[in-house]
PDB file of N, CA, C and O and ligand atoms in Angstrom:
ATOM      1  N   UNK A   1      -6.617 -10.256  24.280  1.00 46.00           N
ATOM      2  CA  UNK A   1      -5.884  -9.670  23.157  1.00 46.00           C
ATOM      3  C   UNK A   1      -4.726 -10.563  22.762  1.00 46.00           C
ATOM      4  O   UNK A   1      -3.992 -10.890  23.695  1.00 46.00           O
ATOM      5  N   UNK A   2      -4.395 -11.062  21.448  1.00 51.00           N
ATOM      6  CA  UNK A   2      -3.656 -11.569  20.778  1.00 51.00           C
ATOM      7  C   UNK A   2      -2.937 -10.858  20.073  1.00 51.00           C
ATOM      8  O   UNK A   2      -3.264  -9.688  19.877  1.00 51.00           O
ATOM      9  N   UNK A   3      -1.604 -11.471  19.434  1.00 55.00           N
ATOM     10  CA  UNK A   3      -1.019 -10.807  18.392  1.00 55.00           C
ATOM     11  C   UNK A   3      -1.466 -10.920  17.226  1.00 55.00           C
ATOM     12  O   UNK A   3      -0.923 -10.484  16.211  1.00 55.00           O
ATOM     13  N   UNK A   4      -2.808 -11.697  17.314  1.00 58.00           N
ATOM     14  CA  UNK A   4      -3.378 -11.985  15.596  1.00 58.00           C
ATOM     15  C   UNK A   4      -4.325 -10.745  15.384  1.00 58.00           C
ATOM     16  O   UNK A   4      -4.677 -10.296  14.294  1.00 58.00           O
ATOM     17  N   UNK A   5      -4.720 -10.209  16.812  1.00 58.00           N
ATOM     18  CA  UNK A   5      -5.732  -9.145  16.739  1.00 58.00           C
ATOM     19  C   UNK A   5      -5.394  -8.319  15.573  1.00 58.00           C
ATOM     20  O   UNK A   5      -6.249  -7.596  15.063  1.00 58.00           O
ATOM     21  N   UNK A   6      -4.287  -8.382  15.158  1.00 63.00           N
ATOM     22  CA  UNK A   6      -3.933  -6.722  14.295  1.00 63.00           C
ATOM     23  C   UNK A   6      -3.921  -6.939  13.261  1.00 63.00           C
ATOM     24  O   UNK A   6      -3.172  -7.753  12.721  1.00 63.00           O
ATOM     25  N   UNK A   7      -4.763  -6.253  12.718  1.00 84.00           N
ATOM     26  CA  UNK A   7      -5.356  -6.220  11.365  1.00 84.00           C
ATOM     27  C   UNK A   7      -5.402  -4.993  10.592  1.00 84.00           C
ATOM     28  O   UNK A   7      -5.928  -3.978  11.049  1.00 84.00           O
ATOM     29  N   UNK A   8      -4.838  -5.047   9.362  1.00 90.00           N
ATOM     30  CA  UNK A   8      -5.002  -3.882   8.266  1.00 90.00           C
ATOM     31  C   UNK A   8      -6.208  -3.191   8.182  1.00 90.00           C
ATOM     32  O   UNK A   8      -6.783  -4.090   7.568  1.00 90.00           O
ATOM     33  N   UNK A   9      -7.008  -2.390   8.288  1.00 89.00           N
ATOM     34  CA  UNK A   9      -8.470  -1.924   7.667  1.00 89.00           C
ATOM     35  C   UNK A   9      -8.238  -1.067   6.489  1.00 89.00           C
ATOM     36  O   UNK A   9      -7.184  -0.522   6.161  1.00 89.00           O
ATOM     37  N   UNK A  10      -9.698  -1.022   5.746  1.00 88.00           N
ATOM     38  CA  UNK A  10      -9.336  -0.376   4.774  1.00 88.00           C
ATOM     39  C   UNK A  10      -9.721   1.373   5.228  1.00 88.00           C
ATOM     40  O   UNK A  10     -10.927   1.192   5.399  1.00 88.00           O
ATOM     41  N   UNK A  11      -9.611   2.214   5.393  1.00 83.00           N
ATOM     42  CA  UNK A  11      -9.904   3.675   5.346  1.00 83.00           C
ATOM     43  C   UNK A  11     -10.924   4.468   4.439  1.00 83.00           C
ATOM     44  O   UNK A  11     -11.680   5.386   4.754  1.00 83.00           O
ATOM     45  N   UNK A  12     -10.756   3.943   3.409  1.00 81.00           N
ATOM     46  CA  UNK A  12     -11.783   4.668   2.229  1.00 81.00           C
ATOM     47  C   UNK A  12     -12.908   5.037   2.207  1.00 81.00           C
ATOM     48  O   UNK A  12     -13.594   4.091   1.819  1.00 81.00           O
ATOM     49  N   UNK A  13     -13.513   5.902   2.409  1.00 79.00           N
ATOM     50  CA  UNK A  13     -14.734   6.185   2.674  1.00 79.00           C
ATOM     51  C   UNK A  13     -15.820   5.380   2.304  1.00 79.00           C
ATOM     52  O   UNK A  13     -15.712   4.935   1.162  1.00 79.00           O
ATOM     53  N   UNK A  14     -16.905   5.031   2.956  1.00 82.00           N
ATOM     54  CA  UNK A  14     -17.667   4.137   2.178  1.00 82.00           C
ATOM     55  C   UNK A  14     -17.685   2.607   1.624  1.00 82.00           C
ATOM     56  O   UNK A  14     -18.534   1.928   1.046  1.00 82.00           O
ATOM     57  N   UNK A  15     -16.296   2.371   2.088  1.00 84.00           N
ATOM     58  CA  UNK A  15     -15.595   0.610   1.689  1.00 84.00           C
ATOM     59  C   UNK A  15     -16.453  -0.324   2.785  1.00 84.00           C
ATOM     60  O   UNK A  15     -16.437  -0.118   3.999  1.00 84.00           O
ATOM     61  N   UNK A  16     -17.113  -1.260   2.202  1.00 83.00           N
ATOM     62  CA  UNK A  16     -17.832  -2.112   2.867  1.00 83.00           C
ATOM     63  C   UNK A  16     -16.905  -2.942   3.556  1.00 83.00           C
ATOM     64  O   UNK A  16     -17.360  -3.667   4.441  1.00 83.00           O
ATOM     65  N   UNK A  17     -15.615  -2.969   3.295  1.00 84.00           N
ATOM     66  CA  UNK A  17     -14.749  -4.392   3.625  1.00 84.00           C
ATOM     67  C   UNK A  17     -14.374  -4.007   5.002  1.00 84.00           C
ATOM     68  O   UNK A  17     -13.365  -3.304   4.956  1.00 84.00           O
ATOM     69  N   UNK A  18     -14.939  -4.258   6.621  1.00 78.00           N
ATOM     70  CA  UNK A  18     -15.002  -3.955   7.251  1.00 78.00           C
ATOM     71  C   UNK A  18     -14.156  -4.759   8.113  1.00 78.00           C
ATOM     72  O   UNK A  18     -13.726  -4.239   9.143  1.00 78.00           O
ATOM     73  N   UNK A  19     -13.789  -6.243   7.759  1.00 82.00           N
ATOM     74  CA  UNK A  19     -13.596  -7.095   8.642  1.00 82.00           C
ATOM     75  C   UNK A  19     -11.558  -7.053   8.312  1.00 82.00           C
ATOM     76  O   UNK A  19     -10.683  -7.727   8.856  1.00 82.00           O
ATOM     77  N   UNK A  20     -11.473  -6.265   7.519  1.00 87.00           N
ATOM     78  CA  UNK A  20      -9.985  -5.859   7.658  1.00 87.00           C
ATOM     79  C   UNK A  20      -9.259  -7.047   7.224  1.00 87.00           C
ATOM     80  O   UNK A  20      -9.839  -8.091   6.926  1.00 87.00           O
ATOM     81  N   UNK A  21      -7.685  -6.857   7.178  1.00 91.00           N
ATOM     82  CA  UNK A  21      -6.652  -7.996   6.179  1.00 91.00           C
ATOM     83  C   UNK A  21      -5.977  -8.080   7.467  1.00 91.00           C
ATOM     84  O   UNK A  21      -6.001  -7.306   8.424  1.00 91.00           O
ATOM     85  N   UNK A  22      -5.112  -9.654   7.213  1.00 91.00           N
ATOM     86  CA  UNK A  22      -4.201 -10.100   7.850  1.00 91.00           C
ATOM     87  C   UNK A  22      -3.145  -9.398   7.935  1.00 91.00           C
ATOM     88  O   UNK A  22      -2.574  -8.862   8.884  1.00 91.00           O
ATOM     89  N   UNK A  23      -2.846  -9.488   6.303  1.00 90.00           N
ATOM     90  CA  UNK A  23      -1.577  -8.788   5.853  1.00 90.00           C
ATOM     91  C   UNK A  23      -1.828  -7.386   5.230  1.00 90.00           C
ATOM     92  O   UNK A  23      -2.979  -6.995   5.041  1.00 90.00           O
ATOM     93  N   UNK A  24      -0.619  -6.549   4.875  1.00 88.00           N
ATOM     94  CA  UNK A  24      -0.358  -5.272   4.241  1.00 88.00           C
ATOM     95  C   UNK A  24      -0.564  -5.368   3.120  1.00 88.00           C
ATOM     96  O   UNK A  24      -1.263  -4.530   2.549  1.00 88.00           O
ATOM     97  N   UNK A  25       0.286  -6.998   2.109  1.00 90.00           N
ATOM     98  CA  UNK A  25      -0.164  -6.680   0.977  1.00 90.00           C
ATOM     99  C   UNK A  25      -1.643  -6.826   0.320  1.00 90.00           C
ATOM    100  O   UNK A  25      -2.075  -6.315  -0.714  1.00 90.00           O
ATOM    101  N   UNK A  26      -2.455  -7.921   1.502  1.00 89.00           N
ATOM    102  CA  UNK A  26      -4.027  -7.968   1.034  1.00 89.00           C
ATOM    103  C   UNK A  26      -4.605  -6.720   1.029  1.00 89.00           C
ATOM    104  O   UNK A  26      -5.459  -6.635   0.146  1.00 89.00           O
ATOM    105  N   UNK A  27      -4.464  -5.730   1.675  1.00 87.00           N
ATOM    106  CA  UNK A  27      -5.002  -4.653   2.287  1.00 87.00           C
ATOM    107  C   UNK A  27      -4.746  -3.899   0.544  1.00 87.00           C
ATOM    108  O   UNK A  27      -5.581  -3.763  -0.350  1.00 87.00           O
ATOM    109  N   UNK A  28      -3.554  -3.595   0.557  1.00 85.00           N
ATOM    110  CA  UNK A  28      -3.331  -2.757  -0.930  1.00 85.00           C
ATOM    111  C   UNK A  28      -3.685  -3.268  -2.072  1.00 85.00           C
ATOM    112  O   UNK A  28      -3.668  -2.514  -3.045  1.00 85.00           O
ATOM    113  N   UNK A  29      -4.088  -4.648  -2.248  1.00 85.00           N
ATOM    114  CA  UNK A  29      -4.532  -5.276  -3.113  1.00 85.00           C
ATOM    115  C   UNK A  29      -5.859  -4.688  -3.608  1.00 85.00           C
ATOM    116  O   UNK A  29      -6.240  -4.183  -4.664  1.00 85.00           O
ATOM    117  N   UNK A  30      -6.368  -4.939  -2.501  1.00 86.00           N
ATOM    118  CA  UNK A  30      -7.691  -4.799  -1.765  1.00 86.00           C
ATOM    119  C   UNK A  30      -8.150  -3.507  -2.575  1.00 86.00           C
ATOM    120  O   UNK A  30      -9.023  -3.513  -3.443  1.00 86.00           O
ATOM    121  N   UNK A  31      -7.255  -2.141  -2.054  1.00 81.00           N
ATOM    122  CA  UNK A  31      -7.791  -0.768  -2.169  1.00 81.00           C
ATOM    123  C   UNK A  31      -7.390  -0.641  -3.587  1.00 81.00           C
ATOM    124  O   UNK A  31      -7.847   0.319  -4.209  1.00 81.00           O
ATOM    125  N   UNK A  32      -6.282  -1.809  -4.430  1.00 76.00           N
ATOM    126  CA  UNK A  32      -5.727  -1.203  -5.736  1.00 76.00           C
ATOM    127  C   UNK A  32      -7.396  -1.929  -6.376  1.00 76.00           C
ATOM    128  O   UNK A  32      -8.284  -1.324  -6.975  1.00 76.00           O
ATOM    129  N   UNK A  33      -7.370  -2.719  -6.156  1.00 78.00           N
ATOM    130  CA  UNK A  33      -8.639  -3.423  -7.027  1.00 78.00           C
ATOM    131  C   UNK A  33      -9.900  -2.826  -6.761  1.00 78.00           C
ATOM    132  O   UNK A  33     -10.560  -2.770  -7.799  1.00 78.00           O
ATOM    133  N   UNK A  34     -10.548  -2.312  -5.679  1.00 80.00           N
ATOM    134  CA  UNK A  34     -11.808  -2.458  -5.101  1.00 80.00           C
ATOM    135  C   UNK A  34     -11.660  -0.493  -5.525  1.00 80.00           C
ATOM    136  O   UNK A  34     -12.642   0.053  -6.027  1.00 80.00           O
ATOM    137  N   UNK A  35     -10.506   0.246  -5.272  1.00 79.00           N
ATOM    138  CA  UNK A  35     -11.012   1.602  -4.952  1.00 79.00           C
ATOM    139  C   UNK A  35      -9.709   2.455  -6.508  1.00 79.00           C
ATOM    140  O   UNK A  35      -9.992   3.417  -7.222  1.00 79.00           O
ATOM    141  N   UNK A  36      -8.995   2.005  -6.520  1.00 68.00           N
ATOM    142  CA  UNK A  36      -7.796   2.853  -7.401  1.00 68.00           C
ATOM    143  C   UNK A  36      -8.055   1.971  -9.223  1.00 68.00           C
ATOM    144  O   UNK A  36      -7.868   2.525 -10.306  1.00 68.00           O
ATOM    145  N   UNK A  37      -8.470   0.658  -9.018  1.00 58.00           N
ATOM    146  CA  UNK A  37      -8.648   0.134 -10.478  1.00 58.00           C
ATOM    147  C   UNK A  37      -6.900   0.557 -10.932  1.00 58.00           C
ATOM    148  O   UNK A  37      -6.663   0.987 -12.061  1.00 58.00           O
ATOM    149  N   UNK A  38      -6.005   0.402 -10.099  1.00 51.00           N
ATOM    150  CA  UNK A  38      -4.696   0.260 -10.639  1.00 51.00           C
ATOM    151  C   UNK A  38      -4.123   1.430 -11.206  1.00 51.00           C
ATOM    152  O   UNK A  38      -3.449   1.519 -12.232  1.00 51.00           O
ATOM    153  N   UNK A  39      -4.480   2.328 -10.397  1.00 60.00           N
ATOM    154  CA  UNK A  39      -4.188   3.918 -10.731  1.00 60.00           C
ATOM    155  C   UNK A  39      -3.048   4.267  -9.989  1.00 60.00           C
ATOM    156  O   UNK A  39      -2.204   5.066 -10.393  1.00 60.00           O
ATOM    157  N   UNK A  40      -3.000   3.554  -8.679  1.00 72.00           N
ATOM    158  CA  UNK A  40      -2.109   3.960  -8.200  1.00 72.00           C
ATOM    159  C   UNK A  40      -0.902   3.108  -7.610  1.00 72.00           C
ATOM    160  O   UNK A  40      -1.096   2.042  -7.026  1.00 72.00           O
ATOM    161  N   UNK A  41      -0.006   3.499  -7.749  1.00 81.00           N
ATOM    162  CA  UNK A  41       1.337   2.495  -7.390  1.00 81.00           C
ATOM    163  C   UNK A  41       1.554   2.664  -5.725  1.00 81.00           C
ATOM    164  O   UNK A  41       1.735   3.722  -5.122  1.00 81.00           O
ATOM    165  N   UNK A  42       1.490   1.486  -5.241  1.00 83.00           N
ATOM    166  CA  UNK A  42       2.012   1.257  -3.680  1.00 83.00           C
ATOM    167  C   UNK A  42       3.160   0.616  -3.717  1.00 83.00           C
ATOM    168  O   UNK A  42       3.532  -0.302  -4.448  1.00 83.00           O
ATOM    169  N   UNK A  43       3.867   1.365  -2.581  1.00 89.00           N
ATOM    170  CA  UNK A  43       4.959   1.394  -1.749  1.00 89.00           C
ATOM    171  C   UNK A  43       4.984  -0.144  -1.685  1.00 89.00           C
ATOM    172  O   UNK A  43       3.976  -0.605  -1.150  1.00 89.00           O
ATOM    173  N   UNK A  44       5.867  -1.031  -2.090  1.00 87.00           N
ATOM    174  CA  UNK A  44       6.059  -2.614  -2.046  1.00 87.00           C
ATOM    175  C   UNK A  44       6.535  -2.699  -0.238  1.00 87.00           C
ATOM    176  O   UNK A  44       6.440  -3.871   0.126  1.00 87.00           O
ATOM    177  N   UNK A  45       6.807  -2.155   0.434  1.00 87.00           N
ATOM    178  CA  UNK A  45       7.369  -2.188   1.631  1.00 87.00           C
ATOM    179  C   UNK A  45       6.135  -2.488   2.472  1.00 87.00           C
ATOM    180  O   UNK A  45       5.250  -1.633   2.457  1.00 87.00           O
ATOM    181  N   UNK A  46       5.966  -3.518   3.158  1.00 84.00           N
ATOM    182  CA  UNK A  46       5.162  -3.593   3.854  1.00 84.00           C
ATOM    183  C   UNK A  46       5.078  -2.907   5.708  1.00 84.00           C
ATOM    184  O   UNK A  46       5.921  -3.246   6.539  1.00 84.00           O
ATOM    185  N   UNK A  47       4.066  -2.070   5.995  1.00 85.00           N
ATOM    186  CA  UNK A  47       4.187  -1.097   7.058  1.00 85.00           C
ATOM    187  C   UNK A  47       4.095   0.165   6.507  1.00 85.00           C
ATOM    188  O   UNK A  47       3.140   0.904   6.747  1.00 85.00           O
ATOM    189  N   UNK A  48       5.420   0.603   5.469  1.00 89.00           N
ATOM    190  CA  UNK A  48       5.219   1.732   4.930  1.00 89.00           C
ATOM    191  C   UNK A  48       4.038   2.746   4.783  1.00 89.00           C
ATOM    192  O   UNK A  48       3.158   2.449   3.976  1.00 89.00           O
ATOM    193  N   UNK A  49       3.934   3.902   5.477  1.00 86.00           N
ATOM    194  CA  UNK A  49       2.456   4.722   5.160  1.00 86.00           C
ATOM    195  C   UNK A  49       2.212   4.943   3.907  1.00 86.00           C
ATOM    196  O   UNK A  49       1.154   5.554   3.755  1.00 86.00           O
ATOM    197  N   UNK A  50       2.951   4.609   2.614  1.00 88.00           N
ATOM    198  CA  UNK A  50       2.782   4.858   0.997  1.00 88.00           C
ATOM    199  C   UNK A  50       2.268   3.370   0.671  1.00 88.00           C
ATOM    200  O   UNK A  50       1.682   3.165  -0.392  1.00 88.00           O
ATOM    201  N   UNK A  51       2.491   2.336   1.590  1.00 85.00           N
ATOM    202  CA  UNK A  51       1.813   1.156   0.809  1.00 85.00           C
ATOM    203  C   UNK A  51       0.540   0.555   1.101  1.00 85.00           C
ATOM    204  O   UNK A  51       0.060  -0.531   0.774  1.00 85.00           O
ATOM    205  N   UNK A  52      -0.016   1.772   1.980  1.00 77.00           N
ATOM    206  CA  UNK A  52      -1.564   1.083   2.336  1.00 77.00           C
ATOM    207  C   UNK A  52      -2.408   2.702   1.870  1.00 77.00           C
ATOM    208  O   UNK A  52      -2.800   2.654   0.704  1.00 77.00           O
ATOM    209  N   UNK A  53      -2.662   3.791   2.443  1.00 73.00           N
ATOM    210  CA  UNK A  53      -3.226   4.302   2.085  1.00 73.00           C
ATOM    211  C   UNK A  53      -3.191   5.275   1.267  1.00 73.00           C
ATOM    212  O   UNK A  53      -4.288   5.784   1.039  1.00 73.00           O
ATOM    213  N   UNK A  54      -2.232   5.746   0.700  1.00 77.00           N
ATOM    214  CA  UNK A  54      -1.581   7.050  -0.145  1.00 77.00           C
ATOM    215  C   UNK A  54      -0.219   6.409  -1.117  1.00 77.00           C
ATOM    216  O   UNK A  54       0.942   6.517  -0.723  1.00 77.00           O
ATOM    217  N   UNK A  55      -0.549   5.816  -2.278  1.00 81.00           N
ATOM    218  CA  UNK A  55      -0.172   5.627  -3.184  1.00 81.00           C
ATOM    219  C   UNK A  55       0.455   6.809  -4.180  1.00 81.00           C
ATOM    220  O   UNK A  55       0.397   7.994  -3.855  1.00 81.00           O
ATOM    221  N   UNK A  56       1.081   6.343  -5.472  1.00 86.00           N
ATOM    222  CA  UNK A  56       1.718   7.146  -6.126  1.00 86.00           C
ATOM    223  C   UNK A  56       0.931   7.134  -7.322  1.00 86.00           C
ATOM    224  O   UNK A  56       0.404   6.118  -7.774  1.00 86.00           O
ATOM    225  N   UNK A  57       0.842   8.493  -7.925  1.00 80.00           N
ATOM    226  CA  UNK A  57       0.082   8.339  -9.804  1.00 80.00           C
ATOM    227  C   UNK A  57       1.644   8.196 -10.292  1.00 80.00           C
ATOM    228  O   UNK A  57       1.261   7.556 -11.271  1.00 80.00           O
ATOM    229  N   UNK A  58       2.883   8.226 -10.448  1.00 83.00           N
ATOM    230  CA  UNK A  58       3.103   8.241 -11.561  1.00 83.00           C
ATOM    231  C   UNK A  58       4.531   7.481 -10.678  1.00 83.00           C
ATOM    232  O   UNK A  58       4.625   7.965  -9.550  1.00 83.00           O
ATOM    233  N   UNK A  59       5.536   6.496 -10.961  1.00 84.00           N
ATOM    234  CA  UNK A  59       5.951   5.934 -10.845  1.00 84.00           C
ATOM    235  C   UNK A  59       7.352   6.362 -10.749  1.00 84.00           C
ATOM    236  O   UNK A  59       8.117   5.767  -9.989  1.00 84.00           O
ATOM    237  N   UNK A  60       7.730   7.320 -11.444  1.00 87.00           N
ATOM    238  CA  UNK A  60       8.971   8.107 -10.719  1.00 87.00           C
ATOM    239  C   UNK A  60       8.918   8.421  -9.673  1.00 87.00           C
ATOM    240  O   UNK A  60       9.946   8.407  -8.996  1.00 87.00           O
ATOM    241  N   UNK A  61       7.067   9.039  -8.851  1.00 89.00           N
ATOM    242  CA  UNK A  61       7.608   9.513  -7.631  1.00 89.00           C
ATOM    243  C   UNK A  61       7.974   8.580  -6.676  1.00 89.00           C
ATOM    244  O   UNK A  61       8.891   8.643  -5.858  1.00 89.00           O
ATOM    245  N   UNK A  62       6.989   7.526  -6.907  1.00 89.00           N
ATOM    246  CA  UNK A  62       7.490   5.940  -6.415  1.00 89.00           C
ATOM    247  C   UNK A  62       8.881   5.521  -6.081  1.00 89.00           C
ATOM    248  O   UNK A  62       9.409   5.396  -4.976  1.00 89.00           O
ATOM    249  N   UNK A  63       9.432   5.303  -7.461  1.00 89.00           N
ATOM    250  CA  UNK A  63      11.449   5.653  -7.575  1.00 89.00           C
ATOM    251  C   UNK A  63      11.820   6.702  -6.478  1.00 89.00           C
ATOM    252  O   UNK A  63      12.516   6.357  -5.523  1.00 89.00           O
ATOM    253  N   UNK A  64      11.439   7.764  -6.586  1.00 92.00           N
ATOM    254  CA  UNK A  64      11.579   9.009  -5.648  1.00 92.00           C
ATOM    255  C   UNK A  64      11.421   8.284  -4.372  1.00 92.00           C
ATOM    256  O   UNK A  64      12.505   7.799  -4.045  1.00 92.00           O
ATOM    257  N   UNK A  65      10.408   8.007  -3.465  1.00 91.00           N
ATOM    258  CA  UNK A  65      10.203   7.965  -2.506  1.00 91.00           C
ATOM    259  C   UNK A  65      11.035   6.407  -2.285  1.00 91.00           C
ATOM    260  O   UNK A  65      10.937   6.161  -1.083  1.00 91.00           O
ATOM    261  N   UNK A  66      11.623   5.547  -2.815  1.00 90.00           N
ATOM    262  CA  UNK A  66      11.867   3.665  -2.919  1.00 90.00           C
ATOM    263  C   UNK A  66      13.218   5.125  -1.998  1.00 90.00           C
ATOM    264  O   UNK A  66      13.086   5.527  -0.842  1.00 90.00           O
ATOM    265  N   UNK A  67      14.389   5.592  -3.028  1.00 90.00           N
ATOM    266  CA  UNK A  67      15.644   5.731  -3.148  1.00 90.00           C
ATOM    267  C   UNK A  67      15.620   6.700  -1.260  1.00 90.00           C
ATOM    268  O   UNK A  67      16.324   6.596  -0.255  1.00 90.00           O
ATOM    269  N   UNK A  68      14.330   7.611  -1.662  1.00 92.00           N
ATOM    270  CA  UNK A  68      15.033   8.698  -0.009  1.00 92.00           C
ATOM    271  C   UNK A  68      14.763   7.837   1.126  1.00 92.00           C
ATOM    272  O   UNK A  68      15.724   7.633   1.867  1.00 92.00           O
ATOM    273  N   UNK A  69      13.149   7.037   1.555  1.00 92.00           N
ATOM    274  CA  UNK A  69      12.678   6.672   2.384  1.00 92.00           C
ATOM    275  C   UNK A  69      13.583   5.440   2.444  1.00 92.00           C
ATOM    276  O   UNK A  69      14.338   5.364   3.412  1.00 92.00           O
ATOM    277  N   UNK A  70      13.601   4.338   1.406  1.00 90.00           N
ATOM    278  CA  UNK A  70      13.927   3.292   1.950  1.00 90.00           C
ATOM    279  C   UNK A  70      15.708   2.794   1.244  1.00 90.00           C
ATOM    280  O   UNK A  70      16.336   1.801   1.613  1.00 90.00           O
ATOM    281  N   UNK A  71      16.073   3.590   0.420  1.00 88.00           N
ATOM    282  CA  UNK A  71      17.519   3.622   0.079  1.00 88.00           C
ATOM    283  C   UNK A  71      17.982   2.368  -0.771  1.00 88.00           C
ATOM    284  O   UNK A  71      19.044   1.746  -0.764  1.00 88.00           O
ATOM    285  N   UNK A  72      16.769   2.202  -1.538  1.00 81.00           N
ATOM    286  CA  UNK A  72      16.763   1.446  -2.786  1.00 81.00           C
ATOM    287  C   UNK A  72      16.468   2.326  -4.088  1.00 81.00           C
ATOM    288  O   UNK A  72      16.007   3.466  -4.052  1.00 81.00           O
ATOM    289  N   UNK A  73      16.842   1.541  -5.362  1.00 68.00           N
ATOM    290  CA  UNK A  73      17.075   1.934  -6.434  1.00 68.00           C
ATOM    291  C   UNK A  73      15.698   2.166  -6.982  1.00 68.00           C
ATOM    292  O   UNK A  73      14.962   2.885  -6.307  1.00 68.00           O
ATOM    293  N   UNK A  74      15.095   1.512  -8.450  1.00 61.00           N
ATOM    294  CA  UNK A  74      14.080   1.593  -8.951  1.00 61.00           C
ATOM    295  C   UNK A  74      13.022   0.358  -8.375  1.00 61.00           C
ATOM    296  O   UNK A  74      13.379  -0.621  -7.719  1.00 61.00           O
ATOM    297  N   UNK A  75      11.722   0.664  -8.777  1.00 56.00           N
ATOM    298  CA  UNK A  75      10.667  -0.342  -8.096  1.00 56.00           C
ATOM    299  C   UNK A  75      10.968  -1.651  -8.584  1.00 56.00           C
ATOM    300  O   UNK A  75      11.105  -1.779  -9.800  1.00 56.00           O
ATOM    301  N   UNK A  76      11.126  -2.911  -7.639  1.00 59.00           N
ATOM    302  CA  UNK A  76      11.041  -4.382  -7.811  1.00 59.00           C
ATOM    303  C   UNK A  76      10.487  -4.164  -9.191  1.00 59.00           C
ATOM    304  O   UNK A  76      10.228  -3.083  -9.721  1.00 59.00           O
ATOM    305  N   UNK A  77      10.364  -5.255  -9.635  1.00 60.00           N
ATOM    306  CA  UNK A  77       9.334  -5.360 -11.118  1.00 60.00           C
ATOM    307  C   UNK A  77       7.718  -6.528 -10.688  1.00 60.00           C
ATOM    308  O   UNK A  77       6.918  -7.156 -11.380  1.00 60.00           O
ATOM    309  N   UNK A  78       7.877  -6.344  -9.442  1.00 54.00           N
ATOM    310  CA  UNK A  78       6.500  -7.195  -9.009  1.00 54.00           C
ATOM    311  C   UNK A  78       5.832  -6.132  -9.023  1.00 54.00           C
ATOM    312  O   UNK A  78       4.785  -6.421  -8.445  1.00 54.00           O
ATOM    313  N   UNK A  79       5.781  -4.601  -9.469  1.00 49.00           N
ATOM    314  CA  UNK A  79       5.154  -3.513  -9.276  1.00 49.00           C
ATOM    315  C   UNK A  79       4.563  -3.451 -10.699  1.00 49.00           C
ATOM    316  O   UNK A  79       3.834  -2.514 -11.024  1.00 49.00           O
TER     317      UNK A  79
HETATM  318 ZN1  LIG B   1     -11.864  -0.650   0.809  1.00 58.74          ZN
HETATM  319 ZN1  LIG B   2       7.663   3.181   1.350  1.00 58.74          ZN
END
């Protein structure tokens, strides 16, 4: 066992992409492109449980959750 062992998977039912991401943001990439088609806004925080599998529809709640959970203002604009 290595520290490289740890790898993102995707969850989604039925997602062929089995062999899992390095990183957090491939992983959300991954599920925004392959499963949401950009429906849903992820948590820019990498680790965060909102930025891999449970995203936001509407982008205030996003704001909402940036300001309580992580005690920032409105979303980066890389969002
Ligand atoms: Zn997937
Ligand atoms: Zn978060």
């Amino acid at each position: 066992m290595s520290k490289h062992d740890r790898l993102y998977k995707c969850e989604k039912p039925g997602c062929k992409m089995e062999r899992g991401f390095t990183t957090s943001g491939g992983l959300s990439r991954h599920v925004r492109d392959v499963h949401g088609k950009g429906l849903e806004l992820m948590c820019p925080y990498p680790g965060c449980t909102r930025s891999l599998q449970r995203g936001f529809k509407r982008k205030d709640h996003l704001n909402v959750h940036l300001r309580r959970v992580h005690k920032i203002g409105d979303a980066p604009r890389l969002l």
